[in-house]
Short mmCIF file of C-alpha atoms in Angstrom, two decimals:
data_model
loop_
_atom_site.label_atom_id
_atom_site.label_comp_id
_atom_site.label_asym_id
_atom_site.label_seq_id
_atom_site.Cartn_x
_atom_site.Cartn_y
_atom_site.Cartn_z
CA UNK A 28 26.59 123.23 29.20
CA UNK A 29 24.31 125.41 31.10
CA UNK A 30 25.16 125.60 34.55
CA UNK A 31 22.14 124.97 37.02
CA UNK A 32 22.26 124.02 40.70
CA UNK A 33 20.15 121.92 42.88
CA UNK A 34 19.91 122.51 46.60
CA UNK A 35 20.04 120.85 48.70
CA UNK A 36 20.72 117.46 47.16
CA UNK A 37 19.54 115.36 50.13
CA UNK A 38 16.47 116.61 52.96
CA UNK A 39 15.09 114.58 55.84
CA UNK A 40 12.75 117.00 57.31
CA UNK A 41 9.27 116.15 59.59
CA UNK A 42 5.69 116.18 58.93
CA UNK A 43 3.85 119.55 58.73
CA UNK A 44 6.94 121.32 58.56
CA UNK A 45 8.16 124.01 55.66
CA UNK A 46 10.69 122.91 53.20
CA UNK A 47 12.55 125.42 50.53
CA UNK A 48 14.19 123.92 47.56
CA UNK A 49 16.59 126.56 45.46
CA UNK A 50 16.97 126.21 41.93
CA UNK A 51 19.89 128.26 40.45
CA UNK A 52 21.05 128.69 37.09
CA UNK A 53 23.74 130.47 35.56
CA UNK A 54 22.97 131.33 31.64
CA UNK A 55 19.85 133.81 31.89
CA UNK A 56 17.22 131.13 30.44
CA UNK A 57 13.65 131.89 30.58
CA UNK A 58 12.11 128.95 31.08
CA UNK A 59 12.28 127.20 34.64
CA UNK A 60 10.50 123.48 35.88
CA UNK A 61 10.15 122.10 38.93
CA UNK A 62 9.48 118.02 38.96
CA UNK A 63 8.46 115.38 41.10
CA UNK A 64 9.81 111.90 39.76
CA UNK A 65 7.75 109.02 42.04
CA UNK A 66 8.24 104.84 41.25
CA UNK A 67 5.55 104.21 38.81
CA UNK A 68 4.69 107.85 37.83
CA UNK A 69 7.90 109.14 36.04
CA UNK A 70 8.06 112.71 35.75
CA UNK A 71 5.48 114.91 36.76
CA UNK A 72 5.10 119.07 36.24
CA UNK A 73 4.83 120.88 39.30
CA UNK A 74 5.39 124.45 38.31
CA UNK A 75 7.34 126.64 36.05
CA UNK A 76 8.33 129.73 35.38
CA UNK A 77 8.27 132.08 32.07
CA UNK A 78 9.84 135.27 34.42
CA UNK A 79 10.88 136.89 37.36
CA UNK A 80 7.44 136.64 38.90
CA UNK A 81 5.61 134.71 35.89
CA UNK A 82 4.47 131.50 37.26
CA UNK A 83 1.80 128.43 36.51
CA UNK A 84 0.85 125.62 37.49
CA UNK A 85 1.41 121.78 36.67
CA UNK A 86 -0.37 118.87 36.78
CA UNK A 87 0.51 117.92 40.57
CA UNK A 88 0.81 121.56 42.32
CA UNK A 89 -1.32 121.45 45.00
CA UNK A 90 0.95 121.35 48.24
CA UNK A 91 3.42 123.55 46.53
CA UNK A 92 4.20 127.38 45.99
CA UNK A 93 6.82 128.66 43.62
CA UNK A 94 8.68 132.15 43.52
CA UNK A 95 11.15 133.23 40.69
CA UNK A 96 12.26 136.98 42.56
CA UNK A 97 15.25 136.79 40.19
CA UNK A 98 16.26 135.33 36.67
CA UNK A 99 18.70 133.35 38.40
CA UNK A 100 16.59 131.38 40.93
CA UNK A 101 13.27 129.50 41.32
CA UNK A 102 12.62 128.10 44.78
CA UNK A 103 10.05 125.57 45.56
CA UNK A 104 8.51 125.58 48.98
CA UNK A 105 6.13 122.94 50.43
CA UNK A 106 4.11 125.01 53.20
CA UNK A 107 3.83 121.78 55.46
CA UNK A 108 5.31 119.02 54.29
CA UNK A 109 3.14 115.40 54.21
CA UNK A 110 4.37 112.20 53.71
CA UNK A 111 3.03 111.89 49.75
CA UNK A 112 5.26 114.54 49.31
CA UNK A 113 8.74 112.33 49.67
CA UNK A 114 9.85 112.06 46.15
CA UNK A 115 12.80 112.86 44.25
CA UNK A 116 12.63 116.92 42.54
CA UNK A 117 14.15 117.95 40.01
CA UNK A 118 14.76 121.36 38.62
CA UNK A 119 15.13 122.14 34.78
CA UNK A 120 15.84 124.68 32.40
CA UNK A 121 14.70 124.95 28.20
CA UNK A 122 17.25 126.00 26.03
CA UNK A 123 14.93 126.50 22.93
CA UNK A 124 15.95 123.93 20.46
CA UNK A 125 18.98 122.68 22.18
CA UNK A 126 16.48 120.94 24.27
CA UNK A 127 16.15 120.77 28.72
CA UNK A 128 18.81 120.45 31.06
CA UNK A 129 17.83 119.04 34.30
CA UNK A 130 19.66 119.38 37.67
CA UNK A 131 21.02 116.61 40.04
CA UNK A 132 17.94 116.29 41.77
CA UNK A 133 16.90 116.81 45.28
CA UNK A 134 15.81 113.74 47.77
CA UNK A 135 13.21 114.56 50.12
CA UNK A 136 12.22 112.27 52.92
CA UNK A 137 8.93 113.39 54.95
CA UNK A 138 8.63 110.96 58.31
CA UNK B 1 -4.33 105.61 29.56
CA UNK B 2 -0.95 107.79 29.55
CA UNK B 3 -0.86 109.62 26.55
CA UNK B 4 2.96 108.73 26.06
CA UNK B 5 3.44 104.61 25.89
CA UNK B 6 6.97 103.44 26.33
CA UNK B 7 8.23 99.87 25.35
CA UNK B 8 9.16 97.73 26.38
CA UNK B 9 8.93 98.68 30.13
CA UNK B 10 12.42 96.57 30.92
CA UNK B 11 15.11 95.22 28.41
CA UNK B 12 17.95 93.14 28.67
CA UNK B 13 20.71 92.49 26.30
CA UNK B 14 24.26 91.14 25.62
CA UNK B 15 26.95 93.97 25.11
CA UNK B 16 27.09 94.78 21.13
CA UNK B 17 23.49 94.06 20.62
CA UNK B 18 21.60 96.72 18.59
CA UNK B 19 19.00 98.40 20.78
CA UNK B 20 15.36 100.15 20.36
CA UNK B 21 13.14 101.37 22.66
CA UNK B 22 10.18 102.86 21.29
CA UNK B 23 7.12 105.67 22.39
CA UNK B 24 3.91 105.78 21.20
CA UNK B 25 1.98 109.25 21.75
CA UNK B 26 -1.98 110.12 21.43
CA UNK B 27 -1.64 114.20 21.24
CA UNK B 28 -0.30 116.13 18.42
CA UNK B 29 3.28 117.77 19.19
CA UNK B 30 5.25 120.46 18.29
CA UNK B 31 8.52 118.49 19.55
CA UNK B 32 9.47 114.86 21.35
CA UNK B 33 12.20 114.19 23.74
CA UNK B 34 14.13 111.57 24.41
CA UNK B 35 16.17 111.58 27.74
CA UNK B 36 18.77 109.46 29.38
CA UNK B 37 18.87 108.52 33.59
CA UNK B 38 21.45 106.42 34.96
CA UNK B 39 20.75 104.78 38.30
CA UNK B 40 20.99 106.99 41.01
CA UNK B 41 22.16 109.97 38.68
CA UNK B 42 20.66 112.73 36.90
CA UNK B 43 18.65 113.49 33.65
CA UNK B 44 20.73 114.02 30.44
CA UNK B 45 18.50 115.11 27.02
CA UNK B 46 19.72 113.21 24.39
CA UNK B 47 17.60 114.27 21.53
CA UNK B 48 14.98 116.69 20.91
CA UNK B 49 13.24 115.81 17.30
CA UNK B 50 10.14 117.60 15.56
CA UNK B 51 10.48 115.49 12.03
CA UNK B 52 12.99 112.75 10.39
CA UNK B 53 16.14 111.24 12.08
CA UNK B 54 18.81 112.29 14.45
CA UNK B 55 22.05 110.65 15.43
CA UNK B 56 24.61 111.36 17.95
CA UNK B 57 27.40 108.40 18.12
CA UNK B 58 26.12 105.07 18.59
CA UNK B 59 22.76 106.68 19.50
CA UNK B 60 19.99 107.12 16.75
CA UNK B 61 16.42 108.66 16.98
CA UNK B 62 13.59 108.67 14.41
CA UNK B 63 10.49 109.87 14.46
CA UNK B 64 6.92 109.32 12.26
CA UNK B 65 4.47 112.58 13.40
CA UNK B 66 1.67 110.65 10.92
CA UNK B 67 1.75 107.66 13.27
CA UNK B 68 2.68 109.54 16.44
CA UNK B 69 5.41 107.15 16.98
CA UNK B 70 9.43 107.77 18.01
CA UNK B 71 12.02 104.93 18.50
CA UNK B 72 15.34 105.43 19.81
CA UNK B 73 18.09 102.73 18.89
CA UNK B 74 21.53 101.88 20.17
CA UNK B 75 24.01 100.27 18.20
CA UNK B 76 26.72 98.13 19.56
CA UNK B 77 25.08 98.34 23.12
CA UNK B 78 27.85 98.72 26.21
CA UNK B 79 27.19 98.20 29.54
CA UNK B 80 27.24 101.83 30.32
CA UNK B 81 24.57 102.48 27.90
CA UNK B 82 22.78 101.13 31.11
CA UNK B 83 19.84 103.73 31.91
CA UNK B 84 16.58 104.58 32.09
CA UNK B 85 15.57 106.14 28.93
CA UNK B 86 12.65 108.28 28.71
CA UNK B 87 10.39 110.25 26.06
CA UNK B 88 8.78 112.86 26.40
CA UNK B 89 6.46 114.97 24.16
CA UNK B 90 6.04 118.38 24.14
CA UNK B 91 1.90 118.91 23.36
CA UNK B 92 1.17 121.01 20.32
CA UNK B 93 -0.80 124.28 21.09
CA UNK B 94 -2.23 127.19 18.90
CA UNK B 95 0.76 129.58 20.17
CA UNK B 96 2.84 126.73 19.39
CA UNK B 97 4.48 124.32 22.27
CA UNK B 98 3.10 123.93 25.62
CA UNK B 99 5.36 124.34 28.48
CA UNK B 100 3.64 121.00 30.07
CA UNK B 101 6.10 118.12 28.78
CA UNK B 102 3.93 114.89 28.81
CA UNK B 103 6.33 112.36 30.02
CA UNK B 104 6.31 108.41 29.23
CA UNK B 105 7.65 106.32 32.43
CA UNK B 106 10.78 105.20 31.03
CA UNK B 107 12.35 101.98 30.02
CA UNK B 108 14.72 100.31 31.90
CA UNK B 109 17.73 98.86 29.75
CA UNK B 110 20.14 96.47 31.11
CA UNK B 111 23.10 95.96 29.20
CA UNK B 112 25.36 92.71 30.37
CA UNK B 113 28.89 92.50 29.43
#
């Protein structure tokens, strides 16, 4: 199984503040996705990543930035956190035709 | 409209039953997903299918591109087969895939012993 890394798992942080989520995988993959899973919304594309500094956008990335400085790593930062941004993340990798593996997720409370 | 439909939204059965969950799609795809999410827990992939039929253990997933339609099925349901199960589709472009998985919102399966 490909090894990938969430952190941190759990984030209380307050309003208009910056928050970093680190993504970190162990196998070299290409491909890296940052989602947003909400109650009545499922899964939702925030960003990826094709390469150390290849990037694009989803369908829900405004509020969010993205940097991939190494294969290794793709960190998600929300410049000043709002309240609409609480949600669940999640961080996943493609392996081709072995399909996605997804990481543990990350809960984010903004009060 | 969500261009990946997922029924039933919430299902209940008696362990053993036989299972199936189903997804509609509207785009044309170059793969589908199906993906497992226990409460609380993380996302597992459980099949990724471009054509025909795959099965892993009790778990069996088919797929019809000419009617844009995927079912999943579980056979002798258990209680820990318990999950959120979720398709997604993986939109068909002219380089090939597109890195934007379309995701259905899941169906919630209850399995009671």
């Amino acid at each position: 199984d490909a090894g990938i890394t969430q952190s941190p798992r759990h984030k209380v942080t307050e309003t208009g503040t910056p928050v970093t989520l680190r993504c970190h995988q162990t196998e070299n993959h290409r491909y890296m996705y940052w989602y947003r899973q909400d109650p009545g919304h499922g899964l939702r594309l925030i960003h990826y990543s094709y390469g150390v500094k290849d990037t694009d956008k989803g369908e829900v990335s405004d509020g969010y930035s993205v940097s991939r400085s190494k294969t290794e790593d793709f960190l998600l930062t929300l410049e000043s956190a709002t309240s609409s941004q609480t949600s669940v993340y999640f961080c996943a990798i493609s392996q081709g035709n072995y399909g996605y593996t997804f990481g543990s997720g990350t809960r984010l409370t903004v009060v | 409209k969500n261009e990946v439909e997922q029924s039933p939204q919430n299902l209940t059965a008696q362990e053993g039953e036989f299972i199936t969950i189903n997804c509609s799609y509207s785009v044309g795809i170059s793969a589908l997903h199906w993906l497992q999410q226990h409460p609380g827990g993380g996302i597992v992939s459980l099949f990724m299918l471009s054509s025909g039929k795959k099965k892993h253990g009790r778990l069996i997933a088919t797929i019809n591109i000419q009617e844009k339609h995927s079912s999943l099925h579980i056979t002798a349901s258990h209680p820990r087969d318990s999950a959120v199960y979720i398709c997604a589709v993986r939109p068909r472009t002219s380089q090939g895939g597109s890195e934007k998985l379309v995701f259905g919102k899941g169906t919630k399966l209850t399995v009671n012993p």
